[in-house]
Tab-separated table of C-alpha atoms and ligand atoms in Angstrom:
chain	number	residue	atom	x	y	z
W	11	MET	CA	14.927	-46.261	-38.347
W	12	HIS	CA	14.274	-46.555	-34.681
W	13	SER	CA	15.607	-44.515	-31.864
W	14	SER	CA	17.880	-46.073	-29.323
W	15	MET	CA	16.080	-47.083	-26.160
W	16	ALA	CA	17.198	-49.450	-23.453
W	17	PRO	CA	14.109	-50.020	-21.360
W	18	ARG	CA	15.418	-52.772	-19.105
W	19	SER	CA	19.010	-51.818	-18.460
W	20	PRO	CA	19.866	-48.898	-16.193
W	21	LEU	CA	20.085	-45.658	-18.087
W	22	PRO	CA	23.570	-44.459	-18.899
W	23	THR	CA	24.543	-41.182	-17.328
W	24	PHE	CA	26.785	-38.536	-18.796
W	25	PRO	CA	29.284	-36.737	-16.563
W	26	ALA	CA	28.765	-33.000	-16.262
W	27	VAL	CA	30.607	-30.775	-18.701
W	28	ALA	CA	33.641	-29.174	-17.067
W	29	ALA	CA	33.429	-25.418	-16.590
W	30	GLY	CA	35.285	-23.342	-19.145
W	31	VAL	CA	35.016	-25.726	-22.090
W	32	HIS	CA	32.199	-24.020	-23.951
W	33	PRO	CA	32.041	-20.288	-24.549
W	34	PRO	CA	29.771	-18.312	-22.204
W	35	ALA	CA	26.317	-17.355	-23.444
W	36	ASP	CA	27.156	-13.705	-22.849
W	37	ALA	CA	30.278	-12.691	-24.760
W	38	PRO	CA	30.252	-8.883	-25.111
W	39	GLU	CA	32.872	-8.873	-27.873
W	40	TYR	CA	30.423	-10.905	-29.994
W	41	ARG	CA	27.698	-8.305	-30.062
W	42	ALA	CA	24.836	-10.512	-31.186
W	43	THR	CA	24.947	-12.305	-27.832
W	44	ALA	CA	23.810	-9.152	-25.992
W	45	LEU	CA	20.077	-9.735	-26.418
W	46	ARG	CA	20.307	-13.459	-27.004
W	47	HIS	CA	21.759	-14.802	-23.760
W	48	PRO	CA	19.629	-15.926	-20.813
W	49	THR	CA	19.991	-13.889	-17.652
W	50	GLN	CA	18.369	-16.397	-15.281
W	51	PRO	CA	20.505	-19.230	-13.915
W	52	LEU	CA	20.233	-22.575	-15.680
W	53	VAL	CA	18.003	-25.051	-13.838
W	54	ILE	CA	19.754	-28.285	-12.956
W	55	MET	CA	17.755	-31.333	-13.996
W	56	PRO	CA	18.303	-35.070	-13.853
W	57	GLN	CA	19.156	-36.926	-17.042
W	58	THR	CA	16.130	-38.956	-18.114
W	59	LEU	CA	15.508	-41.317	-21.006
W	60	THR	CA	14.716	-38.294	-23.195
W	61	GLU	CA	18.229	-36.913	-22.908
W	62	VAL	CA	20.242	-40.126	-23.009
W	63	CYS	CA	18.840	-41.490	-26.255
W	64	GLY	CA	18.759	-39.870	-29.665
W	65	PRO	CA	17.963	-40.302	-33.332
W	66	VAL	CA	19.748	-43.029	-35.261
W	67	PHE	CA	20.722	-42.081	-38.786
W	68	GLY	CA	21.027	-44.900	-41.263
W	69	ARG	CA	22.897	-45.098	-44.550
W	70	GLU	CA	19.954	-43.483	-46.335
W	71	ALA	CA	20.666	-40.232	-44.470
W	72	VAL	CA	23.552	-39.462	-46.806
W	73	GLY	CA	23.974	-39.641	-50.569
W	74	PRO	CA	27.095	-41.032	-52.281
W	75	LEU	CA	28.548	-37.587	-53.075
W	76	ASP	CA	27.373	-35.750	-49.982
W	77	HIS	CA	30.862	-35.915	-48.432
W	78	ASP	CA	32.520	-34.425	-51.541
W	79	LEU	CA	31.646	-30.753	-51.887
W	80	THR	CA	33.773	-30.497	-55.040
W	81	ARG	CA	31.609	-32.926	-57.036
W	82	GLN	CA	28.090	-31.675	-56.454
W	83	HIS	CA	27.886	-29.682	-59.714
W	84	ALA	CA	28.845	-30.012	-63.372
W	85	GLY	CA	32.231	-28.380	-62.916
W	86	ALA	CA	34.880	-28.096	-60.241
W	87	PRO	CA	34.638	-25.198	-57.778
W	88	ALA	CA	37.333	-22.532	-57.668
W	89	GLY	CA	39.847	-22.656	-54.862
W	90	GLN	CA	42.371	-24.850	-53.113
W	91	ARG	CA	41.113	-28.425	-52.919
W	92	ILE	CA	41.490	-29.998	-49.480
W	93	VAL	CA	40.592	-33.212	-47.711
W	94	ILE	CA	39.578	-33.215	-44.067
W	95	GLU	CA	39.822	-36.411	-42.116
W	96	GLY	CA	39.382	-37.176	-38.491
W	97	ARG	CA	37.694	-39.244	-35.847
W	98	VAL	CA	34.715	-38.609	-33.639
W	99	LEU	CA	35.456	-39.858	-30.124
W	100	ASP	CA	33.838	-39.623	-26.743
W	101	GLU	CA	35.580	-38.234	-23.690
W	102	ASP	CA	36.989	-41.651	-22.832
W	103	GLY	CA	38.555	-41.918	-26.263
W	104	ARG	CA	36.012	-44.429	-27.567
W	105	PRO	CA	35.025	-43.995	-31.202
W	106	VAL	CA	31.511	-42.737	-31.979
W	107	PRO	CA	30.475	-44.921	-34.934
W	108	HIS	CA	27.736	-44.320	-37.520
W	109	THR	CA	26.907	-40.810	-36.410
W	110	LEU	CA	25.854	-37.993	-38.678
W	111	ILE	CA	28.149	-35.044	-39.417
W	112	GLU	CA	26.790	-32.040	-41.308
W	113	VAL	CA	29.102	-29.284	-42.598
W	114	TRP	CA	28.615	-25.939	-44.298
W	115	GLN	CA	31.031	-23.264	-45.434
W	116	ALA	CA	31.744	-20.241	-47.620
W	117	ASN	CA	33.277	-20.631	-51.064
W	118	ALA	CA	36.909	-19.800	-51.867
W	119	ALA	CA	36.041	-16.102	-52.116
W	120	GLY	CA	34.403	-16.082	-48.696
W	121	ARG	CA	30.795	-16.000	-49.912
W	122	TYR	CA	28.016	-18.311	-48.745
W	123	ALA	CA	25.452	-19.579	-51.233
W	124	HIS	CA	22.762	-18.132	-48.969
W	125	GLN	CA	20.334	-15.304	-49.678
W	126	VAL	CA	21.300	-13.458	-46.500
W	127	ASP	CA	24.951	-13.237	-47.582
W	128	GLN	CA	25.082	-10.245	-49.925
W	129	TRP	CA	28.630	-8.968	-49.667
W	130	ASP	CA	30.553	-8.190	-52.799
W	131	ALA	CA	32.400	-11.439	-53.401
W	132	PRO	CA	31.557	-13.777	-56.265
W	133	LEU	CA	29.291	-16.767	-55.929
W	134	ASP	CA	30.555	-19.987	-57.469
W	135	ALA	CA	28.003	-21.881	-59.570
W	136	ASN	CA	29.980	-25.047	-58.880
W	137	PHE	CA	29.894	-24.782	-55.101
W	138	SER	CA	26.953	-25.023	-52.720
W	139	GLY	CA	29.060	-25.391	-49.608
W	140	ALA	CA	27.077	-28.038	-47.752
W	141	GLY	CA	27.939	-31.672	-47.043
W	142	ARG	CA	27.166	-34.580	-44.772
W	143	THR	CA	28.546	-37.976	-43.933
W	144	LEU	CA	28.307	-40.769	-41.383
W	145	THR	CA	31.296	-41.855	-39.352
W	146	ASP	CA	32.414	-45.428	-39.995
W	147	GLY	CA	32.619	-48.181	-37.386
W	148	ASP	CA	35.783	-46.639	-35.933
W	149	GLY	CA	34.356	-43.122	-35.766
W	150	ARG	CA	36.298	-41.979	-38.845
W	151	TYR	CA	35.043	-39.496	-41.388
W	152	ARG	CA	36.367	-37.790	-44.512
W	153	PHE	CA	35.280	-34.740	-46.493
W	154	VAL	CA	36.630	-33.374	-49.774
W	155	THR	CA	36.079	-29.669	-50.270
W	156	ILE	CA	37.852	-26.398	-51.006
W	157	ARG	CA	39.439	-24.128	-48.468
W	158	PRO	CA	36.880	-21.442	-47.591
W	159	GLY	CA	37.809	-17.781	-47.789
W	160	ALA	CA	37.649	-15.354	-44.891
W	161	TYR	CA	34.638	-13.039	-44.918
W	162	PRO	CA	33.701	-9.681	-43.428
W	163	TRP	CA	30.938	-9.255	-40.870
W	164	ARG	CA	29.435	-6.294	-39.100
W	165	ASN	CA	30.370	-7.072	-35.523
W	166	HIS	CA	32.895	-4.229	-35.307
W	167	HIS	CA	34.942	-2.021	-37.610
W	168	ASN	CA	36.917	-4.048	-40.147
W	169	ALA	CA	35.771	-7.352	-38.696
W	170	TRP	CA	36.674	-10.516	-40.647
W	171	ARG	CA	35.877	-14.089	-39.724
W	172	PRO	CA	38.844	-16.430	-40.016
W	173	ALA	CA	38.430	-19.191	-42.577
W	174	HIS	CA	36.234	-21.866	-41.024
W	175	ILE	CA	33.933	-24.780	-41.716
W	176	HIS	CA	30.794	-25.258	-39.613
W	177	PHE	CA	30.347	-28.753	-38.146
W	178	SER	CA	27.159	-30.249	-36.671
W	179	LEU	CA	27.159	-33.638	-34.928
W	180	PHE	CA	24.499	-35.641	-33.129
W	181	GLY	CA	26.313	-38.477	-31.386
W	182	HIS	CA	23.991	-41.100	-29.951
W	183	ALA	CA	22.072	-39.083	-27.358
W	184	PHE	CA	20.193	-35.816	-27.172
W	185	LEU	CA	22.902	-34.441	-24.909
W	186	THR	CA	25.878	-35.475	-27.047
W	187	ARG	CA	24.942	-32.960	-29.741
W	188	LEU	CA	27.701	-30.585	-30.814
W	189	VAL	CA	27.723	-27.654	-33.201
W	190	THR	CA	31.084	-26.018	-33.758
W	191	GLN	CA	33.505	-24.541	-36.287
W	192	MET	CA	36.790	-25.898	-37.619
W	193	TYR	CA	39.590	-23.419	-38.248
W	194	PHE	CA	42.894	-23.579	-40.129
W	195	PRO	CA	46.374	-23.464	-38.593
W	196	GLY	CA	48.345	-20.245	-38.812
W	197	ASP	CA	45.383	-18.016	-39.685
W	198	PRO	CA	46.249	-14.468	-38.531
W	199	LEU	CA	42.547	-13.666	-38.140
W	200	LEU	CA	42.139	-16.177	-35.311
W	201	ALA	CA	43.701	-13.818	-32.774
W	202	LEU	CA	41.161	-11.141	-33.717
W	203	ASP	CA	37.982	-13.227	-33.829
W	204	PRO	CA	35.418	-12.674	-31.029
W	205	ILE	CA	33.674	-15.985	-31.687
W	206	PHE	CA	36.820	-18.119	-31.506
W	207	ASN	CA	38.152	-16.124	-28.560
W	208	ALA	CA	34.871	-16.397	-26.642
W	209	ILE	CA	36.275	-19.734	-25.479
W	210	PRO	CA	38.260	-18.505	-22.491
W	211	ASP	CA	41.019	-21.140	-22.325
W	212	PRO	CA	43.584	-20.990	-25.159
W	213	GLY	CA	44.230	-24.711	-24.796
W	214	VAL	CA	40.543	-25.496	-25.281
W	215	ARG	CA	40.300	-23.026	-28.165
W	216	ALA	CA	43.157	-24.823	-29.904
W	217	ARG	CA	40.969	-27.942	-30.165
W	218	LEU	CA	39.099	-26.158	-32.959
W	219	VAL	CA	42.188	-25.599	-35.092
W	220	SER	CA	42.787	-28.384	-37.576
W	221	THR	CA	46.317	-29.561	-38.280
W	222	PHE	CA	47.982	-29.794	-41.648
W	223	ASP	CA	48.880	-33.450	-42.232
W	224	LEU	CA	51.174	-34.562	-45.021
W	225	THR	CA	49.997	-38.159	-44.618
W	226	LEU	CA	46.462	-37.065	-45.505
W	227	THR	CA	47.690	-34.898	-48.363
W	228	GLU	CA	47.141	-36.593	-51.708
W	229	PRO	CA	49.802	-36.099	-54.392
W	230	ALA	CA	48.686	-33.778	-57.186
W	231	PHE	CA	45.173	-33.697	-55.713
W	232	ALA	CA	44.572	-32.009	-52.371
W	233	LEU	CA	46.128	-30.754	-49.133
W	234	GLY	CA	45.172	-32.785	-46.070
W	235	TYR	CA	43.918	-31.508	-42.723
W	236	ARG	CA	43.161	-33.530	-39.616
W	237	PHE	CA	40.314	-32.575	-37.309
W	238	ASP	CA	39.166	-34.846	-34.483
W	239	LEU	CA	36.031	-34.101	-32.497
W	240	VAL	CA	35.197	-35.205	-28.965
W	241	LEU	CA	31.595	-35.569	-27.789
W	242	ARG	CA	30.330	-36.041	-24.263
W	243	GLY	CA	31.068	-39.521	-22.947
W	244	ARG	CA	28.863	-41.774	-20.904
W	245	VAL	CA	29.405	-43.920	-17.885
W	246	GLY	CA	27.392	-46.986	-16.988
W	247	THR	CA	25.744	-49.463	-19.279
W	248	PRO	CA	26.497	-48.950	-22.963
W	249	MET	CA	23.287	-48.475	-24.910
W	250	GLU	CA	22.144	-50.373	-27.916
W	251	THR	CA	22.282	-47.998	-30.827
W	252	ARG	CA	20.543	-50.131	-33.435
P	21	MET	CA	40.091	-38.351	-20.929
P	22	ALA	CA	40.027	-36.692	-24.317
P	23	GLY	CA	39.194	-32.999	-24.201
P	24	LEU	CA	35.636	-32.169	-25.132
P	25	THR	CA	35.287	-30.116	-28.326
P	26	PRO	CA	33.840	-26.682	-27.508
P	27	PHE	CA	30.705	-25.252	-29.089
P	28	GLN	CA	30.652	-22.412	-31.604
P	29	THR	CA	27.618	-20.572	-32.948
P	30	VAL	CA	25.819	-21.855	-36.046
P	31	GLY	CA	26.024	-18.301	-37.414
P	32	PRO	CA	23.565	-16.718	-39.841
P	33	TYR	CA	23.888	-19.297	-42.620
P	34	LEU	CA	22.768	-22.296	-40.563
P	35	HIS	CA	20.110	-23.267	-43.110
P	36	LEU	CA	22.789	-24.411	-45.548
P	37	GLY	CA	24.071	-27.215	-43.406
P	38	LEU	CA	21.398	-28.309	-40.986
P	39	THR	CA	19.260	-30.315	-43.347
P	40	ALA	CA	18.838	-33.723	-41.731
P	41	GLY	CA	15.724	-34.262	-39.715
P	42	CYS	CA	13.641	-32.031	-41.921
P	43	ALA	CA	11.616	-35.124	-42.786
P	44	PRO	CA	8.466	-35.710	-40.747
P	45	MET	CA	9.001	-37.012	-37.223
P	46	THR	CA	7.505	-40.458	-36.868
P	47	ALA	CA	7.139	-42.864	-33.963
P	48	PRO	CA	5.800	-46.394	-34.332
P	49	ASP	CA	3.204	-46.258	-31.556
P	50	LEU	CA	2.020	-42.641	-31.714
P	51	THR	CA	-0.973	-41.517	-33.728
P	52	THR	CA	-2.079	-38.049	-32.618
P	53	PRO	CA	-0.849	-35.373	-35.049
P	54	ILE	CA	-0.097	-32.035	-33.455
P	55	ALA	CA	1.574	-28.790	-34.428
P	56	ILE	CA	3.714	-26.751	-32.055
P	57	GLU	CA	4.051	-23.132	-33.114
P	58	GLY	CA	5.214	-19.880	-31.664
P	59	ARG	CA	8.014	-17.350	-31.698
P	60	LEU	CA	11.655	-17.310	-30.697
P	61	LEU	CA	12.204	-13.942	-29.020
P	62	ASP	CA	15.232	-11.960	-27.893
P	63	GLY	CA	15.691	-9.693	-24.868
P	64	ALA	CA	14.087	-6.736	-26.654
P	65	GLY	CA	10.993	-8.735	-27.564
P	66	ASN	CA	12.035	-9.015	-31.194
P	67	GLY	CA	11.822	-12.221	-33.157
P	68	ILE	CA	15.030	-14.148	-33.782
P	69	GLN	CA	14.827	-14.928	-37.491
P	70	ASP	CA	18.057	-16.874	-37.842
P	71	GLY	CA	17.487	-19.674	-35.393
P	72	VAL	CA	16.357	-23.258	-35.321
P	73	LEU	CA	14.555	-25.281	-32.678
P	74	GLU	CA	15.327	-28.984	-32.546
P	75	PHE	CA	12.717	-31.192	-30.870
P	76	TRP	CA	13.372	-34.671	-29.557
P	77	ALA	CA	11.471	-37.296	-27.602
P	78	ALA	CA	12.350	-40.924	-26.936
P	79	GLY	CA	10.821	-43.307	-29.449
P	80	PHE	CA	10.883	-40.953	-32.417
P	81	SER	CA	12.758	-41.793	-35.588
P	82	MET	CA	14.133	-38.358	-36.104
P	83	VAL	CA	14.868	-35.042	-34.515
P	84	GLY	CA	12.332	-32.410	-35.609
P	85	ARG	CA	13.836	-29.187	-36.895
P	86	ALA	CA	11.786	-26.019	-36.995
P	87	TRP	CA	13.399	-22.964	-38.569
P	88	THR	CA	12.452	-19.544	-37.346
P	89	GLY	CA	11.350	-17.037	-39.954
P	90	PRO	CA	9.888	-13.533	-40.018
P	91	GLU	CA	9.111	-12.268	-36.488
P	92	GLY	CA	10.873	-15.333	-35.139
P	93	ARG	CA	7.919	-17.572	-35.977
P	94	TYR	CA	8.288	-21.329	-36.271
P	95	ARG	CA	6.025	-24.343	-36.626
P	96	LEU	CA	6.713	-28.021	-36.065
P	97	ASP	CA	4.350	-30.729	-37.250
P	98	THR	CA	4.758	-33.850	-35.187
P	99	LEU	CA	2.977	-36.444	-33.078
P	100	LYS	CA	2.071	-36.100	-29.448
P	101	PRO	CA	4.282	-38.161	-27.134
P	102	ARG	CA	2.783	-40.272	-24.351
P	103	THR	CA	3.246	-40.339	-20.599
P	104	ARG	CA	5.996	-42.674	-19.439
P	105	VAL	CA	6.468	-44.075	-15.946
P	106	ASP	CA	10.062	-45.039	-15.248
P	107	GLU	CA	11.369	-47.965	-13.196
P	108	ALA	CA	11.490	-45.830	-10.080
P	109	GLY	CA	7.815	-44.983	-10.561
P	110	ALA	CA	8.414	-41.378	-11.544
P	111	VAL	CA	5.897	-39.887	-13.969
P	112	HIS	CA	7.222	-38.305	-17.140
P	113	ALA	CA	4.386	-36.355	-18.735
P	114	PRO	CA	4.339	-36.031	-22.540
P	115	HIS	CA	7.116	-33.652	-23.556
P	116	PHE	CA	9.820	-32.857	-26.043
P	117	ALA	CA	13.351	-31.832	-25.229
P	118	VAL	CA	14.040	-28.663	-27.192
P	119	ARG	CA	17.397	-27.304	-28.262
P	120	VAL	CA	17.750	-23.702	-29.439
P	121	LEU	CA	20.523	-22.816	-31.882
P	122	GLY	CA	21.031	-19.573	-33.766
P	123	ARG	CA	23.191	-16.645	-34.680
P	124	GLY	CA	24.285	-14.899	-31.501
P	125	ILE	CA	23.935	-18.137	-29.555
P	126	LEU	CA	27.455	-19.369	-28.882
P	127	THR	CA	26.436	-22.723	-27.510
P	128	GLN	CA	22.925	-24.144	-27.231
P	129	TYR	CA	19.986	-23.469	-24.969
P	130	VAL	CA	18.180	-26.606	-23.836
P	131	THR	CA	14.597	-26.527	-22.643
P	132	ARG	CA	11.441	-28.672	-22.695
P	133	VAL	CA	7.908	-28.288	-23.918
P	134	TYR	CA	4.956	-29.853	-22.058
P	135	PHE	CA	1.249	-29.677	-22.900
P	136	ALA	CA	-1.251	-27.755	-20.814
P	137	ASP	CA	-4.089	-30.163	-21.635
P	138	GLU	CA	-2.260	-33.236	-20.337
P	139	ALA	CA	-3.287	-34.135	-16.785
P	140	ASP	CA	0.106	-35.701	-16.061
P	141	THR	CA	1.927	-32.429	-16.661
P	142	ALA	CA	1.185	-31.441	-13.064
P	143	ASP	CA	2.936	-34.588	-11.793
P	144	ASP	CA	5.991	-34.502	-14.022
P	145	ALA	CA	9.220	-35.289	-12.187
P	146	VAL	CA	11.375	-32.785	-14.060
P	147	LEU	CA	8.860	-29.968	-14.115
P	148	ALA	CA	8.441	-30.319	-10.350
P	149	ALA	CA	12.113	-29.384	-9.921
P	150	VAL	CA	11.619	-26.081	-11.773
P	151	PRO	CA	10.851	-23.033	-9.601
P	152	ALA	CA	7.051	-22.833	-9.538
P	153	ALA	CA	6.910	-19.258	-10.781
P	154	ARG	CA	8.720	-20.203	-13.994
P	155	ARG	CA	7.030	-23.549	-14.819
P	156	ASP	CA	4.591	-21.913	-17.190
P	157	THR	CA	7.413	-21.069	-19.571
P	158	LEU	CA	7.687	-24.789	-20.358
P	159	VAL	CA	4.006	-25.518	-20.971
P	160	ALA	CA	2.405	-25.073	-24.388
P	161	ALA	CA	-1.197	-23.855	-24.411
P	162	ALA	CA	-3.740	-25.760	-26.486
P	163	ALA	CA	-4.931	-23.549	-29.346
P	164	GLY	CA	-7.465	-25.925	-30.928
P	165	ASP	CA	-7.233	-28.331	-33.876
P	166	GLY	CA	-4.200	-30.054	-32.363
P	167	ARG	CA	-2.235	-26.832	-32.335
P	168	TYR	CA	-0.129	-25.749	-29.378
P	169	ALA	CA	1.344	-22.318	-28.699
P	170	PHE	CA	4.875	-22.283	-27.351
P	171	ASP	CA	7.092	-19.186	-27.382
P	172	VAL	CA	10.737	-19.372	-26.398
P	173	ILE	CA	12.030	-16.175	-24.807
P	174	VAL	CA	15.793	-16.322	-24.493
P	175	GLN	CA	16.127	-13.230	-22.297
P	176	GLY	CA	14.095	-10.887	-20.118
P	177	ASP	CA	10.458	-10.862	-18.965
P	178	GLY	CA	9.039	-14.360	-19.080
P	179	GLU	CA	12.449	-15.799	-19.877
P	180	THR	CA	12.128	-19.463	-20.732
P	181	VAL	CA	13.682	-21.928	-18.309
P	182	PHE	CA	16.853	-23.422	-19.737
P	183	PHE	CA	18.419	-26.517	-18.235
P	184	ASP	CA	21.888	-27.517	-17.186
P	185	LEU	CA	22.226	-31.119	-18.250
R	318	FE2	FE1	30.463	-19.033	-41.051
């Protein structure tokens, strides 16, 4: 593997992120941000080669069953089987091909297979809750998994996270990286969640809610959800990515 | 224009999913092994134990991921990048771009690490744009045997410079 570098062509530049898209660093309702947000203003810097190129993940980055979280153990995990499909696009609507997506989630009972998660819900020996895949040439991806359960957390009295799946994407540059969470439509916990609601604009927030899609639903197999993701786009000369 | 997808925190169980890039960072033309180590600290001076630092420099095969552990300590084994002079003649001293993710971090904090024992650090085009009083927060001290000390303080006294890209 080699990183993408375009030494002779002008560097691409990425338009600034519009205000109000990402949640603020300081979100008092999400208490853990109190001591973990910077208080000094961000320093504006030019985009250099470092920021406009990034790692290139080849086919060897993912195993054949990495995208199917229901087939990583001897038996099937408990819970409602689902498929999640979508596209990774840039801000101009161009597909982001061959980019790595990593996901992690709780099991159907709302418990993570992680030593820090010790609440009283059962682990599932048939579910690790982690997956990865590469988008295809058109930016498409597909995961098979089970619908995660909601889980309690200690942020405030009777706090419960809505069902969600964590997503991590690289795109093709250091500054296209995105880490986010996918939610499910109609979840009554969304209105109560300080992390989801830290995004100030309801229209922007809604981008994180997947949609139920009968065309993705597979008869007698799994419910289908669609979730598209949009990474920062570039202007100027397209870079070689291989 | 399609609407950009907003960030959400990685939460406390980040180790489950963020597994790529845990392989050694390699670069075809670099040969000097180094280790960058230090602590990720919050506004009370306590270590952030559920975070990850991601290091990147042009020419590497892979992003380098360093998990924080007890007391917020981390260590990254990598290779030392070289100085680059761009087409406009600007000097880019050896550095990594560094991204901080963790529980309680709703988005990402982006910074850089330079090396105190590199003469070009003083001439770096990006570092020169940082207020002089805060430049030190981006420079790792040489600690011998190829080791460099670099703490990231997300809030308070000595707060690390974070960039708006
Ligand atoms: Fe979670």
